[in-house]
Amino acid sequence: MHEMANSIPGPSSCRPSDGDDGHPGRRLRAVLLDALGTLLTFEPPAPYLRAALRERLGLDVSEAAATAAIRAEIAYYRAHLHEGRDVASLADLRRRSAEAMRPALGTDADTGVLTGALLAALRFRAYPDAPPALRELRARGLRLVVVSNWDVSLHERLAETGLTGLVDGAVASAELGHAKPDRAIFEHALALAGAAPEEALHAGDSPDADVRGALAAGLRAVLVARDGAAAAPAGVPVVRSLAELPGLCQYP
């Protein structure tokens, strides 16, 4: 829920064509972006988990066991990510998420060691098309805000992947207490961007949380379908790469 003190150009010169939102020719001033699956991805964690367990515990687990452990951790985390709202609650969430791996791993290792192994296995990176797309959007004078269903560590992930300096703000659902598709998280992001709903576009990979959530909040929407599999509601553009996003500056 941070606004980043970056100096940006003035309002975008990109003017959308007449649309159905009742604001013909309303200038686009901001682009909101989802994080995971849109800007960020992560390396397959099971091999890193196996390596971390060998290094820290001398424990050699099979690829199948590591994969099952990661699957259990992801399921637990997704159900509880809203609880990681600050440093203390995030640390507790990470411990509990690591504990979710224990049955699959069959170990009585200390929770702290398991947590360390889990964190070592999670290696995020920006998609190669993200930095250049963000630079191009900002060169057009657009304000950029990341809007993600994530715990408070979203800001750390953006920093470690080199994206912090390329956006003007970020809001994690856990720190706000509202998750996409709730309109409240979009409204908060719009406040950070200094834009009205009809002056903003949101891009994300979830047809429900991102696309339908943005549309319900009065924004335009773009579906990011990197694998080409997801389907968008009628009239919503679909891109397979963020390199296509600046070209949609004209999208009503």
mmCIF file of C-alpha atoms in Angstrom:
data_model
loop_
_atom_site.group_PDB
_atom_site.id
_atom_site.type_symbol
_atom_site.label_atom_id
_atom_site.label_comp_id
_atom_site.label_asym_id
_atom_site.label_seq_id
_atom_site.Cartn_x
_atom_site.Cartn_y
_atom_site.Cartn_z
ATOM 1 C CA MET A 1 0.000 0.000 0.000
ATOM 2 C CA HIS A 2 2.947 2.188 -0.766
ATOM 3 C CA GLU A 3 3.270 5.135 -3.114
ATOM 4 C CA MET A 4 6.721 5.372 -4.586
ATOM 5 C CA ALA A 5 8.432 8.731 -4.850
ATOM 6 C CA ASN A 6 9.293 8.548 -8.535
ATOM 7 C CA SER A 7 9.226 11.619 -10.722
ATOM 8 C CA ILE A 8 6.947 11.027 -13.682
ATOM 9 C CA PRO A 9 5.868 13.064 -16.702
ATOM 10 C CA GLY A 10 2.506 14.784 -16.952
ATOM 11 C CA PRO A 11 -0.795 13.169 -17.983
ATOM 12 C CA SER A 12 -0.793 10.795 -20.908
ATOM 13 C CA SER A 13 -1.169 12.193 -24.381
ATOM 14 C CA CYS A 14 -2.892 8.943 -25.353
ATOM 15 C CA ARG A 15 -6.575 9.623 -25.703
ATOM 16 C CA PRO A 16 -9.019 6.704 -25.905
ATOM 17 C CA SER A 17 -11.739 6.731 -28.507
ATOM 18 C CA ASP A 18 -15.391 7.133 -27.622
ATOM 19 C CA GLY A 19 -16.537 4.276 -25.437
ATOM 20 C CA ASP A 20 -19.561 3.008 -23.615
ATOM 21 C CA ASP A 21 -18.498 4.452 -20.274
ATOM 22 C CA GLY A 22 -20.168 7.796 -20.888
ATOM 23 C CA HIS A 23 -16.836 9.610 -21.119
ATOM 24 C CA PRO A 24 -16.118 10.089 -24.822
ATOM 25 C CA GLY A 25 -12.459 10.836 -25.429
ATOM 26 C CA ARG A 26 -11.590 10.694 -21.723
ATOM 27 C CA ARG A 27 -7.830 10.740 -21.377
ATOM 28 C CA LEU A 28 -6.115 7.634 -20.021
ATOM 29 C CA ARG A 29 -4.004 8.643 -17.020
ATOM 30 C CA ALA A 30 -3.156 5.403 -15.230
ATOM 31 C CA VAL A 31 -2.510 1.726 -15.773
ATOM 32 C CA LEU A 32 -2.997 -0.719 -12.902
ATOM 33 C CA LEU A 33 -1.242 -4.070 -13.125
ATOM 34 C CA ASP A 34 -1.562 -7.418 -11.417
ATOM 35 C CA ALA A 35 1.669 -8.945 -10.069
ATOM 36 C CA LEU A 36 1.930 -12.741 -10.253
ATOM 37 C CA GLY A 37 1.254 -14.055 -13.736
ATOM 38 C CA THR A 38 1.356 -10.553 -15.188
ATOM 39 C CA LEU A 39 4.552 -8.843 -14.033
ATOM 40 C CA LEU A 40 6.155 -11.616 -11.987
ATOM 41 C CA THR A 41 6.672 -15.350 -12.145
ATOM 42 C CA PHE A 42 8.780 -17.794 -10.120
ATOM 43 C CA GLU A 43 11.173 -20.610 -10.800
ATOM 44 C CA PRO A 44 9.855 -24.145 -10.181
ATOM 45 C CA PRO A 45 10.328 -24.382 -6.398
ATOM 46 C CA ALA A 46 10.526 -28.160 -5.863
ATOM 47 C CA PRO A 47 14.173 -28.553 -7.011
ATOM 48 C CA TYR A 48 15.234 -25.640 -4.820
ATOM 49 C CA LEU A 49 13.337 -27.095 -1.882
ATOM 50 C CA ARG A 50 15.121 -30.422 -2.294
ATOM 51 C CA ALA A 51 18.477 -28.656 -2.417
ATOM 52 C CA ALA A 52 17.676 -26.565 0.661
ATOM 53 C CA LEU A 53 16.599 -29.616 2.664
ATOM 54 C CA ARG A 54 19.776 -31.477 1.737
ATOM 55 C CA GLU A 55 21.915 -28.502 2.710
ATOM 56 C CA ARG A 56 20.142 -27.631 5.960
ATOM 57 C CA LEU A 57 19.040 -31.035 7.211
ATOM 58 C CA GLY A 58 20.945 -33.624 5.231
ATOM 59 C CA LEU A 59 17.483 -34.760 4.157
ATOM 60 C CA ASP A 60 17.107 -36.220 0.688
ATOM 61 C CA VAL A 61 13.476 -36.164 -0.437
ATOM 62 C CA SER A 62 12.152 -37.341 -3.781
ATOM 63 C CA GLU A 63 11.013 -34.969 -6.471
ATOM 64 C CA ALA A 64 7.470 -36.265 -5.984
ATOM 65 C CA ALA A 65 7.567 -35.544 -2.241
ATOM 66 C CA ALA A 66 8.963 -32.056 -2.795
ATOM 67 C CA THR A 67 6.338 -31.333 -5.421
ATOM 68 C CA ALA A 68 3.566 -32.524 -3.108
ATOM 69 C CA ALA A 69 4.983 -30.411 -0.277
ATOM 70 C CA ILE A 70 5.027 -27.296 -2.437
ATOM 71 C CA ARG A 71 1.499 -28.019 -3.637
ATOM 72 C CA ALA A 72 0.299 -28.254 -0.023
ATOM 73 C CA GLU A 73 2.116 -25.049 0.907
ATOM 74 C CA ILE A 74 0.614 -23.137 -2.017
ATOM 75 C CA ALA A 75 -2.889 -24.313 -1.156
ATOM 76 C CA TYR A 76 -2.466 -23.242 2.467
ATOM 77 C CA TYR A 77 -0.908 -19.913 1.545
ATOM 78 C CA ARG A 78 -3.624 -19.019 -0.945
ATOM 79 C CA ALA A 79 -6.282 -19.675 1.673
ATOM 80 C CA HIS A 80 -4.507 -17.529 4.271
ATOM 81 C CA LEU A 81 -2.472 -14.913 2.405
ATOM 82 C CA HIS A 82 -4.768 -12.139 3.656
ATOM 83 C CA GLU A 83 -3.369 -12.788 7.149
ATOM 84 C CA GLY A 84 0.137 -11.587 6.216
ATOM 85 C CA ARG A 85 -0.651 -7.910 6.768
ATOM 86 C CA ASP A 86 2.538 -6.796 8.565
ATOM 87 C CA VAL A 87 5.978 -8.089 9.518
ATOM 88 C CA ALA A 88 4.854 -10.118 12.543
ATOM 89 C CA SER A 89 1.795 -11.669 10.931
ATOM 90 C CA LEU A 90 3.777 -12.426 7.765
ATOM 91 C CA ALA A 91 6.403 -14.311 9.777
ATOM 92 C CA ASP A 92 3.639 -16.347 11.405
ATOM 93 C CA LEU A 93 1.995 -17.038 8.045
ATOM 94 C CA ARG A 94 5.288 -18.256 6.636
ATOM 95 C CA ARG A 95 5.777 -20.634 9.585
ATOM 96 C CA ARG A 96 2.309 -22.064 9.170
ATOM 97 C CA SER A 97 2.752 -22.393 5.415
ATOM 98 C CA ALA A 98 6.001 -24.289 5.994
ATOM 99 C CA GLU A 99 4.224 -26.586 8.444
ATOM 100 C CA ALA A 100 1.768 -27.451 5.668
ATOM 101 C CA MET A 101 4.664 -29.168 3.887
ATOM 102 C CA ARG A 102 5.548 -31.476 6.780
ATOM 103 C CA PRO A 103 3.220 -34.422 6.000
ATOM 104 C CA ALA A 104 4.504 -34.695 2.430
ATOM 105 C CA LEU A 105 8.130 -34.425 3.522
ATOM 106 C CA GLY A 106 7.828 -36.863 6.427
ATOM 107 C CA THR A 107 10.243 -34.957 8.664
ATOM 108 C CA ASP A 108 10.227 -33.826 12.281
ATOM 109 C CA ALA A 109 12.593 -30.946 11.523
ATOM 110 C CA ASP A 110 12.300 -27.706 13.443
ATOM 111 C CA THR A 111 9.682 -25.331 12.035
ATOM 112 C CA GLY A 112 12.268 -22.590 11.670
ATOM 113 C CA VAL A 113 14.443 -24.796 9.495
ATOM 114 C CA LEU A 114 11.491 -25.800 7.344
ATOM 115 C CA THR A 115 10.535 -22.153 6.966
ATOM 116 C CA GLY A 116 14.043 -21.269 5.883
ATOM 117 C CA ALA A 117 14.034 -24.055 3.320
ATOM 118 C CA LEU A 118 10.687 -22.893 1.976
ATOM 119 C CA LEU A 119 11.853 -19.305 1.587
ATOM 120 C CA ALA A 120 15.024 -20.482 -0.155
ATOM 121 C CA ALA A 121 12.862 -22.354 -2.645
ATOM 122 C CA LEU A 122 10.772 -19.321 -3.626
ATOM 123 C CA ARG A 123 12.640 -17.445 -6.342
ATOM 124 C CA PHE A 124 10.666 -14.751 -8.096
ATOM 125 C CA ARG A 125 11.653 -12.919 -11.242
ATOM 126 C CA ALA A 126 10.104 -10.382 -13.571
ATOM 127 C CA TYR A 127 8.907 -11.563 -16.939
ATOM 128 C CA PRO A 128 11.373 -10.307 -19.576
ATOM 129 C CA ASP A 129 8.666 -8.198 -21.220
ATOM 130 C CA ALA A 130 7.712 -6.408 -17.980
ATOM 131 C CA PRO A 131 10.505 -3.801 -17.565
ATOM 132 C CA PRO A 132 10.429 -2.524 -21.161
ATOM 133 C CA ALA A 133 6.626 -2.341 -21.159
ATOM 134 C CA LEU A 134 6.614 -0.399 -17.896
ATOM 135 C CA ARG A 135 9.239 1.998 -19.229
ATOM 136 C CA GLU A 136 7.210 2.589 -22.376
ATOM 137 C CA LEU A 137 4.004 3.200 -20.441
ATOM 138 C CA ARG A 138 5.721 5.692 -18.147
ATOM 139 C CA ALA A 139 7.338 7.408 -21.130
ATOM 140 C CA ARG A 140 3.777 8.072 -22.302
ATOM 141 C CA GLY A 141 3.095 9.866 -19.017
ATOM 142 C CA LEU A 142 0.960 7.140 -17.443
ATOM 143 C CA ARG A 143 0.994 6.488 -13.722
ATOM 144 C CA LEU A 144 1.523 2.814 -12.891
ATOM 145 C CA VAL A 145 0.271 1.032 -9.776
ATOM 146 C CA VAL A 146 0.595 -2.673 -8.966
ATOM 147 C CA VAL A 147 -2.595 -4.208 -7.536
ATOM 148 C CA SER A 148 -2.141 -7.713 -6.189
ATOM 149 C CA ASN A 149 -3.757 -10.345 -4.005
ATOM 150 C CA TRP A 150 -0.552 -10.819 -2.013
ATOM 151 C CA ASP A 151 0.761 -10.493 1.506
ATOM 152 C CA VAL A 152 2.730 -7.455 2.645
ATOM 153 C CA SER A 153 5.927 -8.862 1.100
ATOM 154 C CA LEU A 154 4.685 -7.720 -2.326
ATOM 155 C CA HIS A 155 6.886 -4.643 -1.945
ATOM 156 C CA GLU A 156 9.950 -6.811 -1.263
ATOM 157 C CA ARG A 157 9.226 -8.904 -4.340
ATOM 158 C CA LEU A 158 8.928 -5.839 -6.552
ATOM 159 C CA ALA A 159 12.213 -4.524 -5.172
ATOM 160 C CA GLU A 160 14.171 -7.747 -5.569
ATOM 161 C CA THR A 161 12.942 -8.215 -9.141
ATOM 162 C CA GLY A 162 13.892 -4.675 -10.124
ATOM 163 C CA LEU A 163 10.389 -3.344 -10.699
ATOM 164 C CA THR A 164 10.024 -0.907 -7.790
ATOM 165 C CA GLY A 165 11.635 1.946 -9.665
ATOM 166 C CA LEU A 166 9.448 1.364 -12.718
ATOM 167 C CA VAL A 167 6.085 1.876 -10.996
ATOM 168 C CA ASP A 168 4.550 4.654 -8.945
ATOM 169 C CA GLY A 169 2.850 2.613 -6.267
ATOM 170 C CA ALA A 170 1.720 -0.818 -5.130
ATOM 171 C CA VAL A 171 -1.051 -2.185 -2.975
ATOM 172 C CA ALA A 172 -1.222 -5.695 -1.510
ATOM 173 C CA SER A 173 -4.610 -7.081 -0.560
ATOM 174 C CA ALA A 174 -3.384 -8.269 2.839
ATOM 175 C CA GLU A 175 -2.329 -4.822 4.012
ATOM 176 C CA LEU A 176 -5.486 -3.146 2.722
ATOM 177 C CA GLY A 177 -7.902 -5.822 3.942
ATOM 178 C CA HIS A 178 -9.624 -6.119 0.563
ATOM 179 C CA ALA A 179 -8.756 -8.449 -2.304
ATOM 180 C CA LYS A 180 -9.591 -8.401 -5.997
ATOM 181 C CA PRO A 181 -12.268 -8.514 -7.325
ATOM 182 C CA ASP A 182 -13.479 -6.232 -4.487
ATOM 183 C CA ARG A 183 -13.796 -2.715 -5.877
ATOM 184 C CA ALA A 184 -12.162 -1.299 -2.726
ATOM 185 C CA ILE A 185 -8.686 -2.420 -3.773
ATOM 186 C CA PHE A 186 -9.116 -0.860 -7.207
ATOM 187 C CA GLU A 187 -10.357 2.354 -5.624
ATOM 188 C CA HIS A 188 -7.304 2.476 -3.374
ATOM 189 C CA ALA A 189 -4.994 1.959 -6.348
ATOM 190 C CA LEU A 190 -6.794 4.701 -8.264
ATOM 191 C CA ALA A 191 -6.246 7.059 -5.331
ATOM 192 C CA LEU A 192 -2.515 6.264 -5.441
ATOM 193 C CA ALA A 193 -2.537 6.936 -9.177
ATOM 194 C CA GLY A 194 -4.566 10.127 -8.887
ATOM 195 C CA ALA A 195 -6.999 8.910 -11.524
ATOM 196 C CA ALA A 196 -10.725 8.368 -11.845
ATOM 197 C CA PRO A 197 -11.982 4.899 -12.856
ATOM 198 C CA GLU A 198 -12.787 6.038 -16.387
ATOM 199 C CA GLU A 199 -9.207 7.332 -16.712
ATOM 200 C CA ALA A 200 -7.597 3.992 -15.892
ATOM 201 C CA LEU A 201 -6.968 0.571 -17.346
ATOM 202 C CA HIS A 202 -6.200 -2.595 -15.383
ATOM 203 C CA ALA A 203 -4.213 -5.506 -16.827
ATOM 204 C CA GLY A 204 -4.101 -8.920 -15.205
ATOM 205 C CA ASP A 205 -4.232 -12.657 -15.860
ATOM 206 C CA SER A 206 -7.419 -13.581 -13.995
ATOM 207 C CA PRO A 207 -10.695 -13.247 -15.927
ATOM 208 C CA ASP A 208 -12.554 -12.956 -12.636
ATOM 209 C CA ALA A 209 -10.329 -11.146 -10.129
ATOM 210 C CA ASP A 210 -8.670 -8.845 -12.649
ATOM 211 C CA VAL A 211 -10.968 -8.379 -15.620
ATOM 212 C CA ARG A 212 -14.434 -8.616 -14.095
ATOM 213 C CA GLY A 213 -13.243 -6.917 -10.919
ATOM 214 C CA ALA A 214 -11.837 -3.967 -12.866
ATOM 215 C CA LEU A 215 -14.906 -3.658 -15.067
ATOM 216 C CA ALA A 216 -17.204 -3.695 -12.030
ATOM 217 C CA ALA A 217 -15.123 -0.892 -10.505
ATOM 218 C CA GLY A 218 -15.545 1.217 -13.644
ATOM 219 C CA LEU A 219 -12.119 0.694 -15.188
ATOM 220 C CA ARG A 220 -11.209 -0.607 -18.603
ATOM 221 C CA ALA A 221 -9.618 -4.036 -18.548
ATOM 222 C CA VAL A 222 -7.075 -6.096 -20.463
ATOM 223 C CA LEU A 223 -6.603 -9.834 -19.952
ATOM 224 C CA VAL A 224 -2.999 -11.033 -19.917
ATOM 225 C CA ALA A 225 -3.154 -14.616 -21.202
ATOM 226 C CA ARG A 226 0.464 -15.643 -21.600
ATOM 227 C CA ASP A 227 -0.409 -19.205 -22.529
ATOM 228 C CA GLY A 228 -3.336 -18.155 -24.686
ATOM 229 C CA ALA A 229 -5.725 -20.323 -22.693
ATOM 230 C CA ALA A 230 -7.802 -17.852 -20.672
ATOM 231 C CA ALA A 231 -10.914 -16.324 -22.214
ATOM 232 C CA ALA A 232 -11.980 -12.734 -21.610
ATOM 233 C CA PRO A 233 -15.493 -11.302 -21.504
ATOM 234 C CA ALA A 234 -16.758 -9.959 -24.819
ATOM 235 C CA GLY A 235 -15.088 -6.725 -25.866
ATOM 236 C CA VAL A 236 -12.088 -7.058 -23.560
ATOM 237 C CA PRO A 237 -8.692 -7.161 -25.314
ATOM 238 C CA VAL A 238 -6.439 -10.154 -24.700
ATOM 239 C CA VAL A 239 -2.643 -9.935 -24.879
ATOM 240 C CA ARG A 240 -0.049 -12.681 -24.628
ATOM 241 C CA SER A 241 2.806 -10.313 -23.836
ATOM 242 C CA LEU A 242 3.085 -7.026 -21.991
ATOM 243 C CA ALA A 243 4.860 -5.714 -25.079
ATOM 244 C CA GLU A 244 1.353 -5.375 -26.530
ATOM 245 C CA LEU A 245 0.063 -3.258 -23.656
ATOM 246 C CA PRO A 246 1.364 0.191 -24.661
ATOM 247 C CA GLY A 247 -0.398 -0.205 -28.003
ATOM 248 C CA LEU A 248 -3.708 -0.511 -26.147
ATOM 249 C CA CYS A 249 -3.356 3.022 -24.871
ATOM 250 C CA GLN A 250 -6.066 3.855 -27.407
ATOM 251 C CA TYR A 251 -8.399 1.143 -26.088
ATOM 252 C CA PRO A 252 -11.718 2.656 -24.902
#
